Each structure stands twice: as structure tokens, then as C-alpha cells.
Coordinates of N, CA, C and O in Angstrom, one line a residue:
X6 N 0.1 21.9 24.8 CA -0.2 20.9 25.8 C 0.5 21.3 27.1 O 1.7 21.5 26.9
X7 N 0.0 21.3 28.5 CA 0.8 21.3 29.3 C 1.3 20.5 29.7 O 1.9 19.8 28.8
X8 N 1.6 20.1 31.1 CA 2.5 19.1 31.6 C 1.7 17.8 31.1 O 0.5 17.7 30.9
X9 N 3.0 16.6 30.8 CA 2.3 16.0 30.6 C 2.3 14.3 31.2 O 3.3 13.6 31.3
X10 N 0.6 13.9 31.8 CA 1.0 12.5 32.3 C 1.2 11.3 31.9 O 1.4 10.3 32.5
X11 N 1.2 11.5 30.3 CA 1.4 10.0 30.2 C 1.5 9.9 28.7 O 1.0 10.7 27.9
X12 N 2.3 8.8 28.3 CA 2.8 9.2 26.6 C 2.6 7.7 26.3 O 3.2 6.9 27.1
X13 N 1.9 7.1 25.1 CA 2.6 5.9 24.3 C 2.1 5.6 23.0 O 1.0 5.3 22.7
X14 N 3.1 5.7 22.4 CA 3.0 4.6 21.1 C 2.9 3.6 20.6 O 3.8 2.8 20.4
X15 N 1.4 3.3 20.0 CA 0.8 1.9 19.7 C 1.2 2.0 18.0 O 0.8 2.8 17.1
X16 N 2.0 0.9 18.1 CA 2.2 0.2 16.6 C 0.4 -0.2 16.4 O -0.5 -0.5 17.1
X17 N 0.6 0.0 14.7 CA -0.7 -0.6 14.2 C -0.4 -1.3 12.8 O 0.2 -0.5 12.1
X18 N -0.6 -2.5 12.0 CA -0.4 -3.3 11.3 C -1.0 -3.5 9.9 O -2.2 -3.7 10.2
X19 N -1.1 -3.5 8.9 CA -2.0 -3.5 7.7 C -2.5 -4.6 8.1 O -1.7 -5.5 8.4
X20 N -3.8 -4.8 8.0 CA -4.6 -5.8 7.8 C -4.5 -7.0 9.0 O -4.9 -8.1 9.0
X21 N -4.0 -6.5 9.9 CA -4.5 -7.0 11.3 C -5.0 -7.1 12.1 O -4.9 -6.7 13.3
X22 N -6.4 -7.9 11.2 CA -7.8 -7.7 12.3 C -7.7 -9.0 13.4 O -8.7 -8.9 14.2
X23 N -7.0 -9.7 13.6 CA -6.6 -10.6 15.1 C -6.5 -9.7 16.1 O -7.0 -9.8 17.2
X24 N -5.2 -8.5 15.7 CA -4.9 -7.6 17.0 C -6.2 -6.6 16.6 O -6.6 -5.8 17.5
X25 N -6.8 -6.6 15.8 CA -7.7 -4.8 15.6 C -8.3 -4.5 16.6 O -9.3 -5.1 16.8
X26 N -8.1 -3.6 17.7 CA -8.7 -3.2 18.7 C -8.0 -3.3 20.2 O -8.5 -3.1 21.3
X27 N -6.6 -3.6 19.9 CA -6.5 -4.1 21.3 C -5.5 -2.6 21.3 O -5.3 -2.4 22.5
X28 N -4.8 -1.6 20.4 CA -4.7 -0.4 21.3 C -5.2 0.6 21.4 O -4.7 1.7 21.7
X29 N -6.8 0.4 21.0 CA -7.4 1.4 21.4 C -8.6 0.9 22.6 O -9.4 1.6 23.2
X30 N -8.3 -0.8 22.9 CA -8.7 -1.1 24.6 C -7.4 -1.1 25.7 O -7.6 -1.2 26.9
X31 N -6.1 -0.9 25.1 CA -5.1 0.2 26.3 C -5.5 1.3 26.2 O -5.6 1.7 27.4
X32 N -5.8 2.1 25.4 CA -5.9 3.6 25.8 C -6.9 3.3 26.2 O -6.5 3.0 27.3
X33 N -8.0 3.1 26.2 CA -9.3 3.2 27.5 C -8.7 2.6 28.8 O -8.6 3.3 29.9
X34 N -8.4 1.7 28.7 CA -7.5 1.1 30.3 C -6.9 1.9 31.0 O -7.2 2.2 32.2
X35 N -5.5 2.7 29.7 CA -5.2 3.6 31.0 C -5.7 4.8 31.4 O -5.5 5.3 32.6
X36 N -6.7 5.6 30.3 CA -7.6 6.2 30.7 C -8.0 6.0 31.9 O -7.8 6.9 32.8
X37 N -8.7 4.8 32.1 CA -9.8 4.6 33.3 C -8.6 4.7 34.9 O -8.9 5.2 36.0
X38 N -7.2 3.9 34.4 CA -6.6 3.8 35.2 C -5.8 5.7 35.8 O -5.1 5.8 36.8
X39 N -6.1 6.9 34.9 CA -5.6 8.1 35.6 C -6.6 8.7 35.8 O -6.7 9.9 35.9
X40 N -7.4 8.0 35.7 CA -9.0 8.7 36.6 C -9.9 9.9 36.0 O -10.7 10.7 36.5
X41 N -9.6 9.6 34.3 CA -10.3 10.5 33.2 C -12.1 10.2 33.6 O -12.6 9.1 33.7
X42 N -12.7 11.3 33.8 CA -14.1 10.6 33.3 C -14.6 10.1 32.3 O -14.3 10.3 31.1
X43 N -15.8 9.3 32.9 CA -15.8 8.2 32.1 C -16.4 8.2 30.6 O -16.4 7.4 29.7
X44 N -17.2 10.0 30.9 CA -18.0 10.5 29.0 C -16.8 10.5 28.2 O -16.7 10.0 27.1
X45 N -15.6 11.2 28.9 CA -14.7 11.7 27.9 C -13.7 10.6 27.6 O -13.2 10.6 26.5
X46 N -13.5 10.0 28.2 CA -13.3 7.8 27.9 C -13.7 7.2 26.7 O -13.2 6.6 25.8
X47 N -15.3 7.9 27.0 CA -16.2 7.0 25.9 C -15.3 7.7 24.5 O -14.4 7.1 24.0
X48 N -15.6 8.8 24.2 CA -15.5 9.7 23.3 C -13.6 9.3 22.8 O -13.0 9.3 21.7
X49 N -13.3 9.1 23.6 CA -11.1 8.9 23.5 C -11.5 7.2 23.0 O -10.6 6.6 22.3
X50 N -12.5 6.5 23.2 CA -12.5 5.1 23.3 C -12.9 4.9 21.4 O -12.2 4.3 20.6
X51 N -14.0 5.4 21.2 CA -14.4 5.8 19.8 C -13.4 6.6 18.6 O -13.3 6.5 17.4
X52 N -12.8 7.3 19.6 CA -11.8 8.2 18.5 C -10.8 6.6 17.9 O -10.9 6.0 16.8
X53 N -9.6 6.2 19.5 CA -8.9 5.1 19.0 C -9.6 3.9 18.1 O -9.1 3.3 17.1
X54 N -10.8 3.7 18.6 CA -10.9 2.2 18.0 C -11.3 2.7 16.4 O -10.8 1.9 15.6
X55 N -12.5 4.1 15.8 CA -12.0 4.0 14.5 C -10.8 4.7 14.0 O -10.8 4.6 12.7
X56 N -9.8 5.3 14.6 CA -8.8 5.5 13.9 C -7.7 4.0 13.6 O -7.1 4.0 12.5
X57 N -7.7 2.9 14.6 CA -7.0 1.9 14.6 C -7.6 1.0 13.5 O -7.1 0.1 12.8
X58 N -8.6 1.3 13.5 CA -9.3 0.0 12.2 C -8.7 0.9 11.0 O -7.7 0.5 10.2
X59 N -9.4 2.3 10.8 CA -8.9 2.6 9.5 C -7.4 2.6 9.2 O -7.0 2.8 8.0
X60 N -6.4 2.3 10.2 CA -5.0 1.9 9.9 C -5.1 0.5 9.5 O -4.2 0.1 8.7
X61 N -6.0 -0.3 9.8 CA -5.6 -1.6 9.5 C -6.0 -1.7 8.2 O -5.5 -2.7 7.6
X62 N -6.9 -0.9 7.6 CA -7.9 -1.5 6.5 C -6.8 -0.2 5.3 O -5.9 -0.7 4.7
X63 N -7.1 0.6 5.4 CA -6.6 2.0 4.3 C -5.2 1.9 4.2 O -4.8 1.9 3.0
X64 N -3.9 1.9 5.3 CA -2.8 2.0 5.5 C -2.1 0.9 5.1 O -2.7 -0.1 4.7
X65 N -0.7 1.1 5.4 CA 0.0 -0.2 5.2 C 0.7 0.3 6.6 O 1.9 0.4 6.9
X66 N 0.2 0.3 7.0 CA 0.7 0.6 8.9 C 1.2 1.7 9.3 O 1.7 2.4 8.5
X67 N 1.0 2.1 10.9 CA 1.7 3.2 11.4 C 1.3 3.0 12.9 O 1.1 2.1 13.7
X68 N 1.1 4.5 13.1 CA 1.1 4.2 15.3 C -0.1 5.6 15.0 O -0.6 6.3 14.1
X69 N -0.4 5.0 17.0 CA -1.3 5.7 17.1 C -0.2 6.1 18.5 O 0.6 5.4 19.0
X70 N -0.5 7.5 18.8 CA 0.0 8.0 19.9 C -0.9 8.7 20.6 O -1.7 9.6 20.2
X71 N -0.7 8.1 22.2 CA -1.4 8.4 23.3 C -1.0 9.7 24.0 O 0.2 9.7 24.3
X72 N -1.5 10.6 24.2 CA -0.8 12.0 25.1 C -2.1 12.4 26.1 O -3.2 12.8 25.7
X73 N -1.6 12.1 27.4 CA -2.7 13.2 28.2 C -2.1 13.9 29.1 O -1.1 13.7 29.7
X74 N -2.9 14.8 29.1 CA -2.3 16.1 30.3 C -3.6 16.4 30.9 O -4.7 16.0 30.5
X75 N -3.3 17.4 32.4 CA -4.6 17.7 32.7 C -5.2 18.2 32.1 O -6.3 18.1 32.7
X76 N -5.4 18.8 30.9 CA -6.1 19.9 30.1 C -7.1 19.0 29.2 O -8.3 19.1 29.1
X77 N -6.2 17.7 28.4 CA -6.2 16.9 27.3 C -6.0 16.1 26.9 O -4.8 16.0 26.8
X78 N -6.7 14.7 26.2 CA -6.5 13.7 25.8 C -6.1 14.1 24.3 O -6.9 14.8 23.7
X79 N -4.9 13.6 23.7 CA -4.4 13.5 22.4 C -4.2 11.9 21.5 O -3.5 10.8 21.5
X80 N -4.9 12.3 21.0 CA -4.6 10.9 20.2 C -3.9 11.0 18.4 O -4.5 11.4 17.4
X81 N -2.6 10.6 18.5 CA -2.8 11.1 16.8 C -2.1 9.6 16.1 O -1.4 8.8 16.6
X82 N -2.7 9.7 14.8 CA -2.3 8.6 14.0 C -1.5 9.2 13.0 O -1.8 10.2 12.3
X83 N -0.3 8.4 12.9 CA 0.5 8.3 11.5 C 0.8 7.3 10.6 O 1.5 6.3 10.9
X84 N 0.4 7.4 9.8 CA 0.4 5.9 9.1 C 1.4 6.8 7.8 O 1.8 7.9 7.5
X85 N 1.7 4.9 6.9 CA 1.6 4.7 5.7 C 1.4 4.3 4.9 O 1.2 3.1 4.8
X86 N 1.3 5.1 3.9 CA -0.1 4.0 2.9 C -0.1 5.2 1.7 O 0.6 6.1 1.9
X87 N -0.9 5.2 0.7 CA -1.6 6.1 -0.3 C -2.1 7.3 0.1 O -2.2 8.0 -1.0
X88 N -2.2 7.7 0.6 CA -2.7 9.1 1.2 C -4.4 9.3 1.2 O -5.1 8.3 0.8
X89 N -4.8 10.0 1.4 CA -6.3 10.2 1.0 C -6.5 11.0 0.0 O -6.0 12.1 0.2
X90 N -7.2 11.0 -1.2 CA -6.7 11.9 -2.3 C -7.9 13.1 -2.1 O -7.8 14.3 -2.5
X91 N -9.2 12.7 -1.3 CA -10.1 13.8 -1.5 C -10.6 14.1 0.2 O -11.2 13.1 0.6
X92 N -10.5 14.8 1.0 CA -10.7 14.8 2.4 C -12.0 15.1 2.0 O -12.7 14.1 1.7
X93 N -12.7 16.2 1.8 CA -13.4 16.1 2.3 C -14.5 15.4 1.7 O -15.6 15.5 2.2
X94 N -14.3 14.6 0.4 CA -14.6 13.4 0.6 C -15.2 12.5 1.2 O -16.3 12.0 1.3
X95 N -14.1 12.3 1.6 CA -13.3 11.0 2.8 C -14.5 11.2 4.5 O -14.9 10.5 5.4
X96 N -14.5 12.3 4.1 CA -15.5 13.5 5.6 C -17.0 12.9 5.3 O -17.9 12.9 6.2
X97 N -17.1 12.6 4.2 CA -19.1 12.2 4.1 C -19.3 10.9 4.9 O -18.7 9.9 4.8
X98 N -20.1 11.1 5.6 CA -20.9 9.8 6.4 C -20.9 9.2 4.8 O -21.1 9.9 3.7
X99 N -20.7 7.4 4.9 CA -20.8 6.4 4.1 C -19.9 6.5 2.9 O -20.4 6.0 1.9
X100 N -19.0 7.0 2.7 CA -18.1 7.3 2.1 C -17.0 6.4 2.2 O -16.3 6.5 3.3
X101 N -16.7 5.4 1.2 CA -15.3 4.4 1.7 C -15.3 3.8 0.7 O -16.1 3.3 0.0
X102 N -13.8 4.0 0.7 CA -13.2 2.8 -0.4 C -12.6 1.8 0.4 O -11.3 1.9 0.6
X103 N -13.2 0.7 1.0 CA -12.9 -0.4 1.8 C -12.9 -1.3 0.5 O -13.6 -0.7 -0.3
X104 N -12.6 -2.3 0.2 CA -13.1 -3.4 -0.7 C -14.2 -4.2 -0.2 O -14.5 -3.9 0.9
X105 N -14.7 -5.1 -0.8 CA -15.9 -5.7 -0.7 C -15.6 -6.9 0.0 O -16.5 -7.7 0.4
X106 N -14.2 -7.1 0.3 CA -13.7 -8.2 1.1 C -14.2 -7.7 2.5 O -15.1 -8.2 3.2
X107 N -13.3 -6.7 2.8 CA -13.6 -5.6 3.9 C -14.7 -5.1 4.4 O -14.7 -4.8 5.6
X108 N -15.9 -5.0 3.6 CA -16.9 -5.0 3.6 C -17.6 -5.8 4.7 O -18.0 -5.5 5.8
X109 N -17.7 -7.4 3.7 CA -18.3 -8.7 4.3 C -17.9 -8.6 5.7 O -18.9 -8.5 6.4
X110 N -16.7 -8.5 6.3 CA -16.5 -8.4 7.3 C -17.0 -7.2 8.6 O -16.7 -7.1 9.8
X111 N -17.6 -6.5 7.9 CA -18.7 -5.7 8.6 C -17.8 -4.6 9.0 O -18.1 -4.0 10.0
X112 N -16.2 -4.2 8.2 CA -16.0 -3.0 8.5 C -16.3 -1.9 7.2 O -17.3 -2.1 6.4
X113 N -15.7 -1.1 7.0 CA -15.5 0.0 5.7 C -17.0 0.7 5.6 O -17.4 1.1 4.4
X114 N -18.0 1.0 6.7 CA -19.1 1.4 6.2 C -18.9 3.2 6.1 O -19.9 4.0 6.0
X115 N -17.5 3.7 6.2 CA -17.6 5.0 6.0 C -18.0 5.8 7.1 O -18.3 7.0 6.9
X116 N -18.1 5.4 8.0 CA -18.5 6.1 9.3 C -17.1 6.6 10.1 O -17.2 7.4 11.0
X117 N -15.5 6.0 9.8 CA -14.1 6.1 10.5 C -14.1 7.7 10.7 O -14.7 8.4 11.5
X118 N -13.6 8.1 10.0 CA -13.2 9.7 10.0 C -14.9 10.3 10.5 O -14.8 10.6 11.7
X119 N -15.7 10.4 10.2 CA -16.9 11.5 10.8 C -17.0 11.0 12.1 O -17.5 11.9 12.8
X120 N -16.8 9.7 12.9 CA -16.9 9.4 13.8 C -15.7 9.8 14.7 O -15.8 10.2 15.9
X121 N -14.6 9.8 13.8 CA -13.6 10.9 15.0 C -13.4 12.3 15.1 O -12.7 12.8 15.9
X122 N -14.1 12.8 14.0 CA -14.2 14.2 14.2 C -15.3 14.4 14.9 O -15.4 15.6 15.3
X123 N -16.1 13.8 15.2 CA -17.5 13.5 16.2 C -17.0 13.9 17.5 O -17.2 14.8 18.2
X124 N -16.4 12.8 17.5 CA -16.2 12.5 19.2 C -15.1 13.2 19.7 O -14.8 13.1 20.9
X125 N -14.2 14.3 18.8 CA -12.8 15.0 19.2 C -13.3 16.5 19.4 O -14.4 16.9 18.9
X126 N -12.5 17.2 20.3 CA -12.9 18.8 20.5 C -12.3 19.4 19.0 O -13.0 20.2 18.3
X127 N -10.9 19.0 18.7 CA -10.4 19.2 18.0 C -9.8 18.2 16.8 O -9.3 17.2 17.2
X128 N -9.8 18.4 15.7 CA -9.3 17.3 14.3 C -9.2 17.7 13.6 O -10.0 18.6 13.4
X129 N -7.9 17.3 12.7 CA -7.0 18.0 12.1 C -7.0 16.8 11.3 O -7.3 15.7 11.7
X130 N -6.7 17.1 9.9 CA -6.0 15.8 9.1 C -5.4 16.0 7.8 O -5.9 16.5 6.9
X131 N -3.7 15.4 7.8 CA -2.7 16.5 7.1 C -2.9 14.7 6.4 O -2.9 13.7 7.1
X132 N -3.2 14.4 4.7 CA -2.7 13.2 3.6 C -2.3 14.4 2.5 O -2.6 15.5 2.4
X133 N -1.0 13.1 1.7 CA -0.5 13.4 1.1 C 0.0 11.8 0.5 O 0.3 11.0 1.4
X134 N 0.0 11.6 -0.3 CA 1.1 10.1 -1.2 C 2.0 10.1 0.0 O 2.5 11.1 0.4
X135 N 2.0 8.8 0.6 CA 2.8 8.7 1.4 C 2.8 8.7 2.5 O 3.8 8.2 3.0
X136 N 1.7 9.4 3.4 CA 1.0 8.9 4.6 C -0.2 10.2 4.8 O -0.4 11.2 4.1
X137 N -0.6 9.7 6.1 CA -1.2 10.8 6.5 C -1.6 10.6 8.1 O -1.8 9.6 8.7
X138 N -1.7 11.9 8.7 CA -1.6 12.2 9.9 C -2.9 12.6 10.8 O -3.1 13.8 10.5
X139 N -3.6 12.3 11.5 CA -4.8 13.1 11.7 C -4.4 13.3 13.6 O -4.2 12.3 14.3
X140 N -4.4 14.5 14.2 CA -4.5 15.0 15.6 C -6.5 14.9 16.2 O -7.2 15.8 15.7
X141 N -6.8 14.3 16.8 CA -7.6 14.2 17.9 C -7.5 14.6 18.9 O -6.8 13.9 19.6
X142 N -8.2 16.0 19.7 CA -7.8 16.6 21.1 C -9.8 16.7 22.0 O -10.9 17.3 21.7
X143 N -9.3 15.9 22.8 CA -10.4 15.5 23.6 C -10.1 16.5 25.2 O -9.3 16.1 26.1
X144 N -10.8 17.5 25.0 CA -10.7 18.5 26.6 C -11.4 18.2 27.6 O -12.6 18.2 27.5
X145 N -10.8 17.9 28.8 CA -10.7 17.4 29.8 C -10.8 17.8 31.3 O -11.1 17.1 32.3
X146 N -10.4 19.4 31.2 CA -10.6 20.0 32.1 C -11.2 21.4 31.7 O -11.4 22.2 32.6

């Protein structure tokens, strides 16, 4: 990554759907506010908001971290929780082990992970017992 303009660490909570969404509506904020365009917004805006749910629903919490540089928007999540036992799995559109609680509430339909590997130039995703890590790199310039 080159120089870089801007750094932050959004706590994320198990099963806090009251806050669910509100740091992946700062990262679009400050997006908008260092003058990213606005496709590649959309794209950084979809990455956070399903990576932040699947922390709330899969994890027992962790952070999402904000990084941009002229080159790149970085978004990465580390949580803790069970790990993912099958990626690529986990990778099939409709694929989720959400519970049926989770469900009703109109999240867990399995679209989290393909929807950020969708919207990223680049995705990475390190599970193991014990947490797991996934990098999001959205190119910029």
C-alpha cells in the first residue's frame, strides 16, 4: 500500500443488530468525505456492510479496518468466533449456516462472502478455530 490517507478501526459486536450497519455507513461517509468516486463507494459500501453483518451473525465479534491510500480502499475484518470450516463452501451463492432465528429477520441468505468477493479487486480469506480474517482491496487509481 502506498502512502496512506486514512486509518480506522470499527469494533463490531456478536449479535448487534441495533448498531448493524452503522460502520460500514462511516466508511461510506468518509469515503465520500476524501473524494473517492462514487462507483468505487458503492462497491467499498457493499463490501463493509456484508462483512459487518456477517460479524454480527457468524462471530462472536471483532473489527473491521478502514485503510485508504491513493492507489486503494482496504477493508479487512478480524473476528472471533468458530472459524469457517469449509471456504469454499462458504463461497457458494445461498450457502449459510445462519439459524432460522436469523433467518426470519431477513439476514443469513448466503449471499455475505460472494458479495464481497464481488465487489473487491482483491479477497483473501485466512479461518481457522479461532477466528478468521478476510482482506478486501478496492483499486482506485
Amino acid at each position: 500500500m502506498s502512502e496512506l490517507l486514512y486509518r480506522e478501526v470499527y469494533p463490531v459486536e456478536k449479535d448487534d443488530f441495533v448498531r448493524a450497519g452503522e460502520a460500514s455507513a462511516k466508511i461510506k461517509r468518509v469515503l465520500k468525505q476524501l473524494g473517492v468516486d462514487s462507483d468505487k463507494i458503492r462497491h467499498a459500501s457493499v463490501v463493509a456492510y456484508e462483512c459487518e453483518i456477517n460479524l454480527i451473525i457468524h462471530s462472536l465479534g471483532g473489527t473491521m479496518c478502514l485503510e485508504v491510500s491513493p492507489a486503494e480502499i482496504v477493508i479487512t475484518s478480524n473476528d472471533r468466533g468458530p472459524g469457517i470450516k469449509d471456504i469454499s463452501l462458504a463461497m457458494k451463492e445461498g450457502w449459510s449456516t445462519a439459524s432460522d432465528s436469523i433467518r426470519e429477520m431477513g439476514f443469513g441468505a448466503g449471499m455475505g462472502l460472494p458479495n464481497m468477493k464481488r465487489h473487491s479487486d482483491s479477497f483473501t480469506i485466512e479461518s481457522a478455530p479461532g477466528g478468521t480474517t478476510i482482506v478486501m482491496r478496492i483499486n482506485i487509481a
